[in-house]
PDB file of C-alpha atoms in Angstrom:
ATOM      1  CA  MET A   1       0.000   0.000   0.000  1.00 69.00           C
ATOM      2  CA  LYS A   2       1.323   3.431  -0.936  1.00 78.00           C
ATOM      3  CA  ILE A   3       0.629   6.112   1.638  1.00 84.00           C
ATOM      4  CA  SER A   4       0.013   8.596  -1.193  1.00 76.00           C
ATOM      5  CA  GLU A   5      -3.149   6.621  -1.997  1.00 79.00           C
ATOM      6  CA  TYR A   6      -4.637   7.852   1.276  1.00 83.00           C
ATOM      7  CA  PHE A   7      -2.813  11.143   1.867  1.00 83.00           C
ATOM      8  CA  PRO A   8      -2.358  13.794  -0.862  1.00 80.00           C
ATOM      9  CA  SER A   9       1.253  13.814  -2.040  1.00 77.00           C
ATOM     10  CA  GLU A  10       1.838  17.408  -0.890  1.00 80.00           C
ATOM     11  CA  VAL A  11      -0.230  17.456   2.306  1.00 86.00           C
ATOM     12  CA  PHE A  12       2.953  17.899   4.407  1.00 95.00           C
ATOM     13  CA  LYS A  13       4.734  20.297   2.027  1.00 94.00           C
ATOM     14  CA  ASP A  14       5.030  22.981   4.722  1.00 95.00           C
ATOM     15  CA  ARG A  15       6.363  20.587   7.365  1.00 97.00           C
ATOM     16  CA  THR A  16       9.936  19.868   8.407  1.00 99.00           C
ATOM     17  CA  VAL A  17      10.439  16.433   9.929  1.00 99.00           C
ATOM     18  CA  PHE A  18      13.568  15.426  11.863  1.00 99.00           C
ATOM     19  CA  VAL A  19      14.155  11.685  12.287  1.00 99.00           C
ATOM     20  CA  THR A  20      16.964  10.571  14.598  1.00 99.00           C
ATOM     21  CA  GLY A  21      18.548   7.307  13.557  1.00 97.00           C
ATOM     22  CA  GLY A  22      17.015   7.896  10.139  1.00 97.00           C
ATOM     23  CA  GLY A  23      19.743   6.201   8.133  1.00 96.00           C
ATOM     24  CA  SER A  24      18.287   2.701   8.168  1.00 94.00           C
ATOM     25  CA  GLY A  25      15.571   0.286   9.214  1.00 93.00           C
ATOM     26  CA  ILE A  26      12.305   1.404  10.732  1.00 96.00           C
ATOM     27  CA  ASN A  27      13.445   5.009  10.996  1.00 97.00           C
ATOM     28  CA  LEU A  28      14.326   5.233   7.311  1.00 97.00           C
ATOM     29  CA  GLY A  29      10.909   3.744   6.546  1.00 97.00           C
ATOM     30  CA  ILE A  30       9.331   6.468   8.660  1.00 98.00           C
ATOM     31  CA  ALA A  31      11.373   9.155   6.896  1.00 98.00           C
ATOM     32  CA  LYS A  32      10.276   7.812   3.502  1.00 98.00           C
ATOM     33  CA  SER A  33       6.620   7.938   4.526  1.00 97.00           C
ATOM     34  CA  TYR A  34       6.897  11.601   5.473  1.00 97.00           C
ATOM     35  CA  ALA A  35       8.753  12.354   2.244  1.00 97.00           C
ATOM     36  CA  ALA A  36       6.041  10.582   0.245  1.00 95.00           C
ATOM     37  CA  VAL A  37       3.472  13.102   1.497  1.00 96.00           C
ATOM     38  CA  GLY A  38       5.660  16.098   0.673  1.00 96.00           C
ATOM     39  CA  ALA A  39       7.497  16.841   3.918  1.00 97.00           C
ATOM     40  CA  LYS A  40      11.014  18.215   4.028  1.00 98.00           C
ATOM     41  CA  VAL A  41      12.995  15.584   5.918  1.00 99.00           C
ATOM     42  CA  ALA A  42      16.153  15.738   8.011  1.00 99.00           C
ATOM     43  CA  ILE A  43      17.894  12.628   9.286  1.00 99.00           C
ATOM     44  CA  CYS A  44      20.787  12.128  11.659  1.00 98.00           C
ATOM     45  CA  GLY A  45      22.983   9.226  12.628  1.00 97.00           C
ATOM     46  CA  ARG A  46      26.539   8.323  13.525  1.00 96.00           C
ATOM     47  CA  THR A  47      27.613   6.793  10.188  1.00 94.00           C
ATOM     48  CA  GLU A  48      28.147   9.211   7.311  1.00 96.00           C
ATOM     49  CA  GLU A  49      28.192   6.487   4.650  1.00 96.00           C
ATOM     50  CA  ARG A  50      24.839   5.106   5.779  1.00 96.00           C
ATOM     51  CA  LEU A  51      23.350   8.603   5.944  1.00 98.00           C
ATOM     52  CA  ASP A  52      24.540   9.393   2.419  1.00 97.00           C
ATOM     53  CA  GLN A  53      22.861   6.268   1.076  1.00 98.00           C
ATOM     54  CA  ALA A  54      19.622   7.040   2.929  1.00 98.00           C
ATOM     55  CA  LYS A  55      19.712  10.634   1.727  1.00 98.00           C
ATOM     56  CA  GLY A  56      19.905   9.437  -1.866  1.00 98.00           C
ATOM     57  CA  GLU A  57      16.900   7.150  -1.390  1.00 98.00           C
ATOM     58  CA  LEU A  58      14.899   9.981   0.156  1.00 98.00           C
ATOM     59  CA  GLU A  59      15.872  12.547  -2.486  1.00 98.00           C
ATOM     60  CA  ALA A  60      14.504  10.171  -5.119  1.00 97.00           C
ATOM     61  CA  LEU A  61      11.066  10.941  -3.665  1.00 95.00           C
ATOM     62  CA  GLY A  62      11.395  14.535  -4.860  1.00 95.00           C
ATOM     63  CA  VAL A  63      11.574  16.490  -1.606  1.00 96.00           C
ATOM     64  CA  LYS A  64      14.244  18.494   0.203  1.00 98.00           C
ATOM     65  CA  ILE A  65      16.453  16.299   2.379  1.00 99.00           C
ATOM     66  CA  HIS A  66      19.142  17.207   4.887  1.00 99.00           C
ATOM     67  CA  ALA A  67      21.457  14.713   6.571  1.00 98.00           C
ATOM     68  CA  VAL A  68      23.692  15.502   9.528  1.00 98.00           C
ATOM     69  CA  VAL A  69      26.142  13.302  11.399  1.00 98.00           C
ATOM     70  CA  ALA A  70      25.278  13.423  15.097  1.00 98.00           C
ATOM     71  CA  ASP A  71      25.257  11.069  18.068  1.00 98.00           C
ATOM     72  CA  VAL A  72      22.062  11.433  20.107  1.00 98.00           C
ATOM     73  CA  ARG A  73      24.078  10.884  23.286  1.00 98.00           C
ATOM     74  CA  ASP A  74      25.776  14.233  22.620  1.00 98.00           C
ATOM     75  CA  TYR A  75      23.316  16.995  23.519  1.00 99.00           C
ATOM     76  CA  GLU A  76      25.428  19.790  22.057  1.00 98.00           C
ATOM     77  CA  ALA A  77      25.699  17.912  18.763  1.00 98.00           C
ATOM     78  CA  LEU A  78      21.906  17.644  18.627  1.00 98.00           C
ATOM     79  CA  GLN A  79      21.536  21.342  19.394  1.00 98.00           C
ATOM     80  CA  ASP A  80      23.851  22.109  16.487  1.00 98.00           C
ATOM     81  CA  ALA A  81      21.930  19.664  14.274  1.00 99.00           C
ATOM     82  CA  CYS A  82      18.608  21.339  15.078  1.00 99.00           C
ATOM     83  CA  ASP A  83      20.062  24.764  14.309  1.00 99.00           C
ATOM     84  CA  GLU A  84      21.466  23.447  11.028  1.00 98.00           C
ATOM     85  CA  ILE A  85      18.107  21.927  10.078  1.00 99.00           C
ATOM     86  CA  HIS A  86      16.321  25.199  10.815  1.00 99.00           C
ATOM     87  CA  VAL A  87      18.599  27.003   8.365  1.00 99.00           C
ATOM     88  CA  ALA A  88      18.414  24.304   5.693  1.00 98.00           C
ATOM     89  CA  LEU A  89      14.736  23.333   5.831  1.00 99.00           C
ATOM     90  CA  GLY A  90      12.919  25.657   8.220  1.00 98.00           C
ATOM     91  CA  PRO A  91      11.732  25.139  11.804  1.00 99.00           C
ATOM     92  CA  ILE A  92      11.164  21.557  12.909  1.00 99.00           C
ATOM     93  CA  SER A  93       7.462  20.706  13.014  1.00 99.00           C
ATOM     94  CA  ASP A  94       7.737  16.973  13.642  1.00 99.00           C
ATOM     95  CA  LEU A  95      10.386  15.092  15.597  1.00 99.00           C
ATOM     96  CA  VAL A  96      10.750  11.317  15.428  1.00 99.00           C
ATOM     97  CA  CYS A  97      13.030   9.920  18.129  1.00 99.00           C
ATOM     98  CA  GLY A  98      14.083   6.608  16.668  1.00 97.00           C
ATOM     99  CA  ALA A  99      17.800   6.228  17.384  1.00 96.00           C
ATOM    100  CA  ALA A 100      18.309   3.027  19.340  1.00 94.00           C
ATOM    101  CA  GLY A 101      20.818   0.368  20.248  1.00 92.00           C
ATOM    102  CA  ASN A 102      20.117  -3.229  21.136  1.00 90.00           C
ATOM    103  CA  PHE A 103      21.585  -6.712  21.318  1.00 90.00           C
ATOM    104  CA  LEU A 104      20.681 -10.035  22.901  1.00 88.00           C
ATOM    105  CA  CYS A 105      22.395 -10.710  26.225  1.00 93.00           C
ATOM    106  CA  PRO A 106      21.404 -12.359  29.519  1.00 95.00           C
ATOM    107  CA  ALA A 107      21.362  -9.803  32.329  1.00 96.00           C
ATOM    108  CA  ASN A 108      23.848 -11.812  34.414  1.00 97.00           C
ATOM    109  CA  GLU A 109      26.386 -11.712  31.577  1.00 97.00           C
ATOM    110  CA  MET A 110      25.924  -8.047  30.685  1.00 96.00           C
ATOM    111  CA  SER A 111      28.473  -5.448  31.716  1.00 98.00           C
ATOM    112  CA  ALA A 112      27.344  -2.257  33.401  1.00 98.00           C
ATOM    113  CA  ASN A 113      28.788  -0.335  30.464  1.00 97.00           C
ATOM    114  CA  ALA A 114      26.756  -2.340  27.942  1.00 97.00           C
ATOM    115  CA  PHE A 115      23.556  -1.694  29.901  1.00 97.00           C
ATOM    116  CA  ARG A 116      24.364   2.006  30.184  1.00 98.00           C
ATOM    117  CA  THR A 117      25.095   2.298  26.465  1.00 97.00           C
ATOM    118  CA  VAL A 118      21.587   1.203  25.474  1.00 97.00           C
ATOM    119  CA  VAL A 119      19.962   3.461  28.069  1.00 98.00           C
ATOM    120  CA  ASP A 120      22.121   6.368  26.889  1.00 98.00           C
ATOM    121  CA  ILE A 121      21.202   5.905  23.225  1.00 98.00           C
ATOM    122  CA  ASP A 122      17.524   5.080  23.662  1.00 98.00           C
ATOM    123  CA  LEU A 123      16.334   7.031  26.698  1.00 98.00           C
ATOM    124  CA  ILE A 124      18.894   9.806  27.165  1.00 98.00           C
ATOM    125  CA  GLY A 125      19.129  10.247  23.400  1.00 98.00           C
ATOM    126  CA  THR A 126      15.365  10.652  23.163  1.00 99.00           C
ATOM    127  CA  PHE A 127      15.360  13.295  25.880  1.00 99.00           C
ATOM    128  CA  ASN A 128      18.306  15.079  24.259  1.00 99.00           C
ATOM    129  CA  ALA A 129      16.497  15.242  20.913  1.00 99.00           C
ATOM    130  CA  THR A 130      13.232  16.530  22.366  1.00 99.00           C
ATOM    131  CA  ARG A 131      14.988  19.118  24.507  1.00 99.00           C
ATOM    132  CA  ALA A 132      17.187  20.312  21.646  1.00 99.00           C
ATOM    133  CA  ALA A 133      14.173  20.684  19.328  1.00 99.00           C
ATOM    134  CA  PHE A 134      11.815  22.163  21.930  1.00 99.00           C
ATOM    135  CA  GLU A 135      11.981  25.821  20.910  1.00 99.00           C
ATOM    136  CA  GLN A 136      11.311  24.984  17.264  1.00 99.00           C
ATOM    137  CA  LEU A 137       8.485  22.605  18.188  1.00 99.00           C
ATOM    138  CA  LYS A 138       6.997  25.321  20.370  1.00 99.00           C
ATOM    139  CA  GLU A 139       7.117  27.728  17.429  1.00 99.00           C
ATOM    140  CA  THR A 140       5.410  25.264  15.078  1.00 99.00           C
ATOM    141  CA  HIS A 141       3.020  23.671  17.625  1.00 99.00           C
ATOM    142  CA  GLY A 142       4.713  20.490  16.579  1.00 98.00           C
ATOM    143  CA  CYS A 143       4.504  16.765  17.148  1.00 99.00           C
ATOM    144  CA  VAL A 144       6.911  14.330  18.775  1.00 99.00           C
ATOM    145  CA  LEU A 145       6.854  10.608  18.067  1.00 99.00           C
ATOM    146  CA  MET A 146       9.050   8.298  20.126  1.00 99.00           C
ATOM    147  CA  VAL A 147       9.773   4.813  18.814  1.00 98.00           C
ATOM    148  CA  SER A 148       9.197   2.394  21.681  1.00 98.00           C
ATOM    149  CA  ALA A 149       9.034  -1.419  21.822  1.00 95.00           C
ATOM    150  CA  GLY A 150       7.067  -4.252  23.359  1.00 93.00           C
ATOM    151  CA  GLN A 151       9.868  -4.675  25.887  1.00 92.00           C
ATOM    152  CA  ALA A 152       8.586  -1.494  27.544  1.00 94.00           C
ATOM    153  CA  TYR A 153       5.602  -3.267  29.060  1.00 91.00           C
ATOM    154  CA  MET A 154       6.410  -6.983  28.817  1.00 90.00           C
ATOM    155  CA  PRO A 155       9.590  -8.815  29.902  1.00 91.00           C
ATOM    156  CA  TYR A 156      11.596 -10.313  27.046  1.00 90.00           C
ATOM    157  CA  SER A 157      14.459 -12.716  27.638  1.00 90.00           C
ATOM    158  CA  HIS A 158      17.943 -11.242  27.076  1.00 92.00           C
ATOM    159  CA  GLN A 159      16.391  -7.759  26.858  1.00 93.00           C
ATOM    160  CA  ALA A 160      16.631  -6.238  30.362  1.00 96.00           C
ATOM    161  CA  HIS A 161      18.592  -3.273  29.020  1.00 97.00           C
ATOM    162  CA  ALA A 162      16.193  -2.511  26.161  1.00 95.00           C
ATOM    163  CA  GLY A 163      13.145  -3.022  28.375  1.00 96.00           C
ATOM    164  CA  ALA A 164      14.401  -0.558  30.964  1.00 97.00           C
ATOM    165  CA  ALA A 165      15.233   2.038  28.307  1.00 98.00           C
ATOM    166  CA  LYS A 166      11.948   1.702  26.420  1.00 98.00           C
ATOM    167  CA  ALA A 167       9.881   1.786  29.625  1.00 98.00           C
ATOM    168  CA  GLY A 168      11.625   5.058  30.407  1.00 98.00           C
ATOM    169  CA  ILE A 169      10.712   6.381  26.964  1.00 99.00           C
ATOM    170  CA  GLU A 170       7.042   5.548  27.528  1.00 98.00           C
ATOM    171  CA  ASN A 171       7.018   7.478  30.798  1.00 98.00           C
ATOM    172  CA  LEU A 172       8.989  10.367  29.299  1.00 99.00           C
ATOM    173  CA  ALA A 173       6.439  10.663  26.492  1.00 99.00           C
ATOM    174  CA  LYS A 174       3.571  10.942  28.952  1.00 99.00           C
ATOM    175  CA  ASN A 175       5.390  13.532  31.042  1.00 99.00           C
ATOM    176  CA  LEU A 176       6.242  15.674  28.025  1.00 99.00           C
ATOM    177  CA  ALA A 177       2.684  15.350  26.708  1.00 99.00           C
ATOM    178  CA  LEU A 178       1.460  16.626  30.074  1.00 99.00           C
ATOM    179  CA  GLU A 179       3.941  19.495  30.330  1.00 99.00           C
ATOM    180  CA  TRP A 180       4.164  20.587  26.694  1.00 99.00           C
ATOM    181  CA  GLY A 181       0.506  20.402  25.755  1.00 99.00           C
ATOM    182  CA  GLN A 182       0.169  24.031  26.816  1.00 99.00           C
ATOM    183  CA  TYR A 183       2.512  24.937  23.942  1.00 99.00           C
ATOM    184  CA  GLY A 184       0.462  23.013  21.400  1.00 99.00           C
ATOM    185  CA  ILE A 185       3.025  20.205  21.256  1.00 99.00           C
ATOM    186  CA  ARG A 186       1.697  16.646  21.048  1.00 99.00           C
ATOM    187  CA  VAL A 187       3.811  13.675  22.160  1.00 99.00           C
ATOM    188  CA  ASN A 188       3.049  10.021  21.399  1.00 99.00           C
ATOM    189  CA  THR A 189       4.823   6.691  21.060  1.00 99.00           C
ATOM    190  CA  VAL A 190       4.626   3.942  18.463  1.00 98.00           C
ATOM    191  CA  VAL A 191       5.396   0.339  19.402  1.00 98.00           C
ATOM    192  CA  PRO A 192       6.561  -1.682  16.387  1.00 97.00           C
ATOM    193  CA  GLY A 193       6.519  -5.456  16.393  1.00 93.00           C
ATOM    194  CA  PRO A 194       9.047  -7.567  14.456  1.00 91.00           C
ATOM    195  CA  ILE A 195       9.765  -5.677  11.235  1.00 93.00           C
ATOM    196  CA  GLU A 196      11.082  -7.233   8.022  1.00 90.00           C
ATOM    197  CA  GLY A 197      14.702  -6.410   7.224  1.00 83.00           C
ATOM    198  CA  THR A 198      15.622  -4.948  10.609  1.00 83.00           C
ATOM    199  CA  GLU A 199      18.627  -6.029  12.653  1.00 76.00           C
ATOM    200  CA  GLY A 200      16.453  -7.563  15.369  1.00 71.00           C
ATOM    201  CA  VAL A 201      14.778  -9.941  12.939  1.00 75.00           C
ATOM    202  CA  LYS A 202      18.041 -10.720  11.125  1.00 75.00           C
ATOM    203  CA  ARG A 203      19.486 -12.069  14.382  1.00 68.00           C
ATOM    204  CA  LEU A 204      16.900 -14.866  14.379  1.00 59.00           C
ATOM    205  CA  THR A 205      18.390 -16.611  11.352  1.00 54.00           C
ATOM    206  CA  ASP A 206      17.299 -20.180  12.053  1.00 67.00           C
ATOM    207  CA  GLU A 207      14.066 -21.163  10.279  1.00 75.00           C
ATOM    208  CA  LYS A 208      12.739 -22.819  13.446  1.00 78.00           C
ATOM    209  CA  GLN A 209      13.285 -19.591  15.364  1.00 76.00           C
ATOM    210  CA  LYS A 210      11.512 -17.583  12.673  1.00 78.00           C
ATOM    211  CA  HIS A 211       8.600 -20.013  12.716  1.00 82.00           C
ATOM    212  CA  MET A 212       8.266 -19.683  16.488  1.00 81.00           C
ATOM    213  CA  LEU A 213       8.339 -15.908  16.168  1.00 83.00           C
ATOM    214  CA  LEU A 214       5.614 -15.912  13.515  1.00 88.00           C
ATOM    215  CA  GLN A 215       3.506 -18.229  15.667  1.00 87.00           C
ATOM    216  CA  SER A 216       3.405 -15.499  18.322  1.00 88.00           C
ATOM    217  CA  ILE A 217       1.938 -12.981  15.839  1.00 93.00           C
ATOM    218  CA  PRO A 218      -1.828 -13.336  15.240  1.00 94.00           C
ATOM    219  CA  LEU A 219      -1.503 -11.894  11.712  1.00 96.00           C
ATOM    220  CA  LYS A 220       1.202 -14.505  10.973  1.00 94.00           C
ATOM    221  CA  ARG A 221       3.607 -12.187   9.190  1.00 94.00           C
ATOM    222  CA  LEU A 222       6.333  -9.667   9.891  1.00 94.00           C
ATOM    223  CA  GLY A 223       5.592  -5.970   9.678  1.00 95.00           C
ATOM    224  CA  LEU A 224       7.070  -3.614   7.096  1.00 95.00           C
ATOM    225  CA  PRO A 225       8.992  -0.387   7.823  1.00 95.00           C
ATOM    226  CA  GLU A 226       6.461   1.639   5.823  1.00 94.00           C
ATOM    227  CA  GLU A 227       3.646   0.363   8.043  1.00 96.00           C
ATOM    228  CA  ILE A 228       5.278   2.108  10.994  1.00 98.00           C
ATOM    229  CA  GLY A 229       5.765   5.163   8.768  1.00 97.00           C
ATOM    230  CA  GLN A 230       2.048   5.243   8.031  1.00 96.00           C
ATOM    231  CA  VAL A 231       1.294   5.353  11.757  1.00 98.00           C
ATOM    232  CA  ALA A 232       3.793   8.198  12.144  1.00 98.00           C
ATOM    233  CA  VAL A 233       2.211  10.262   9.368  1.00 97.00           C
ATOM    234  CA  PHE A 234      -1.258   9.712  10.825  1.00 97.00           C
ATOM    235  CA  LEU A 235      -0.130  10.860  14.279  1.00 98.00           C
ATOM    236  CA  SER A 236       1.404  14.004  12.758  1.00 97.00           C
ATOM    237  CA  SER A 237      -1.678  14.759  10.692  1.00 96.00           C
ATOM    238  CA  PRO A 238      -4.684  16.924  11.616  1.00 94.00           C
ATOM    239  CA  MET A 239      -6.692  13.702  11.958  1.00 95.00           C
ATOM    240  CA  ALA A 240      -4.780  13.030  15.189  1.00 98.00           C
ATOM    241  CA  ALA A 241      -5.005  16.590  16.514  1.00 98.00           C
ATOM    242  CA  TYR A 242      -6.578  15.473  19.809  1.00 99.00           C
ATOM    243  CA  ILE A 243      -4.230  12.539  20.428  1.00 99.00           C
ATOM    244  CA  THR A 244      -1.358  13.061  22.853  1.00 99.00           C
ATOM    245  CA  GLY A 245       0.281  11.004  25.568  1.00 99.00           C
ATOM    246  CA  SER A 246      -0.838   7.861  23.764  1.00 98.00           C
ATOM    247  CA  GLN A 247       0.833   4.620  22.754  1.00 98.00           C
ATOM    248  CA  ILE A 248       0.017   3.144  19.340  1.00 98.00           C
ATOM    249  CA  VAL A 249       0.931  -0.531  19.086  1.00 98.00           C
ATOM    250  CA  CYS A 250       1.675  -1.731  15.547  1.00 97.00           C
ATOM    251  CA  ASP A 251       2.810  -5.318  16.007  1.00 95.00           C
ATOM    252  CA  GLY A 252       0.330  -7.547  14.195  1.00 96.00           C
ATOM    253  CA  GLY A 253      -1.182  -8.414  17.570  1.00 95.00           C
ATOM    254  CA  MET A 254       2.019  -9.931  18.988  1.00 92.00           C
ATOM    255  CA  ASN A 255       1.418  -8.276  22.371  1.00 91.00           C
ATOM    256  CA  LEU A 256      -1.742 -10.373  22.745  1.00 92.00           C
ATOM    257  CA  SER A 257       0.306 -13.574  22.783  1.00 85.00           C
ATOM    258  CA  GLY A 258       2.784 -12.594  25.469  1.00 81.00           C
ATOM    259  CA  SER A 259       6.535 -13.061  25.158  1.00 73.00           C
ATOM    260  CA  ALA A 260       6.820 -16.813  25.818  1.00 71.00           C
ATOM    261  CA  LEU A 261       7.390 -17.919  22.207  1.00 65.00           C
ATOM    262  CA  PHE A 262       9.876 -15.097  21.602  1.00 70.00           C
ATOM    263  CA  ASN A 263      11.727 -16.095  24.762  1.00 71.00           C
ATOM    264  CA  MET A 264      11.874 -19.722  23.599  1.00 71.00           C
ATOM    265  CA  ALA A 265      13.214 -18.657  20.199  1.00 65.00           C
ATOM    266  CA  VAL A 266      15.892 -16.462  21.760  1.00 68.00           C
ATOM    267  CA  ASN A 267      16.938 -19.090  24.279  1.00 70.00           C
ATOM    268  CA  GLN A 268      17.437 -21.566  21.431  1.00 65.00           C
ATOM    269  CA  ALA A 269      19.600 -19.101  19.490  1.00 58.00           C
TER     270      ALA A 269
END
């Protein structure tokens, strides 16, 4: 399904969207969805080569694109990135906090530094991005979308670090929605399930593991990056003007099945 079939191709032509971690995976899919409806899109990440490739894919959609190398753990770098985006594309109207780090590791084998790294990228990085973009979002009465995960509300084996970070993101979103609503800023989260082509799915390479994963999803298939992008565009659109502080789960119903089958698949990895 093309999002342009449901949204006019230039409906976001006056919007500037900033996607952290936008060089690949779900976040690139989100960036492409915004570009497909006419938004000017900025992406940031730590790898210049990956950003250059993503920028080329986005420019092919016919909109203005700006890419900047920045680590979300570095607040000053994000401040500079936001200032640069303002000059290049105009004030930020929509911020997608998608930069994340993750790996599979039992908690008893994880170093304190490894745990801290994921929290720093996911949770601290999300706060850094929202704080750095605040003044521009206030000016535009903008929208913030934080990319969360099922680990935020359900324990997943080998995922203590990601669960703690994503649970923090969910609470941060609600607090910012409460505090920033007075400025016309809306803040929501999206919870993707297993998405085709992402690093998390690639780690489950054994066919038996993949089968077990699919068995835990009522719709019996993996999601697509653009399906998360469609949720993002909806939440930024006037149709969602009264939605803030909310969590939108887009996981094919996986949350209804619990985490037992996922845990079995991981433990057999």
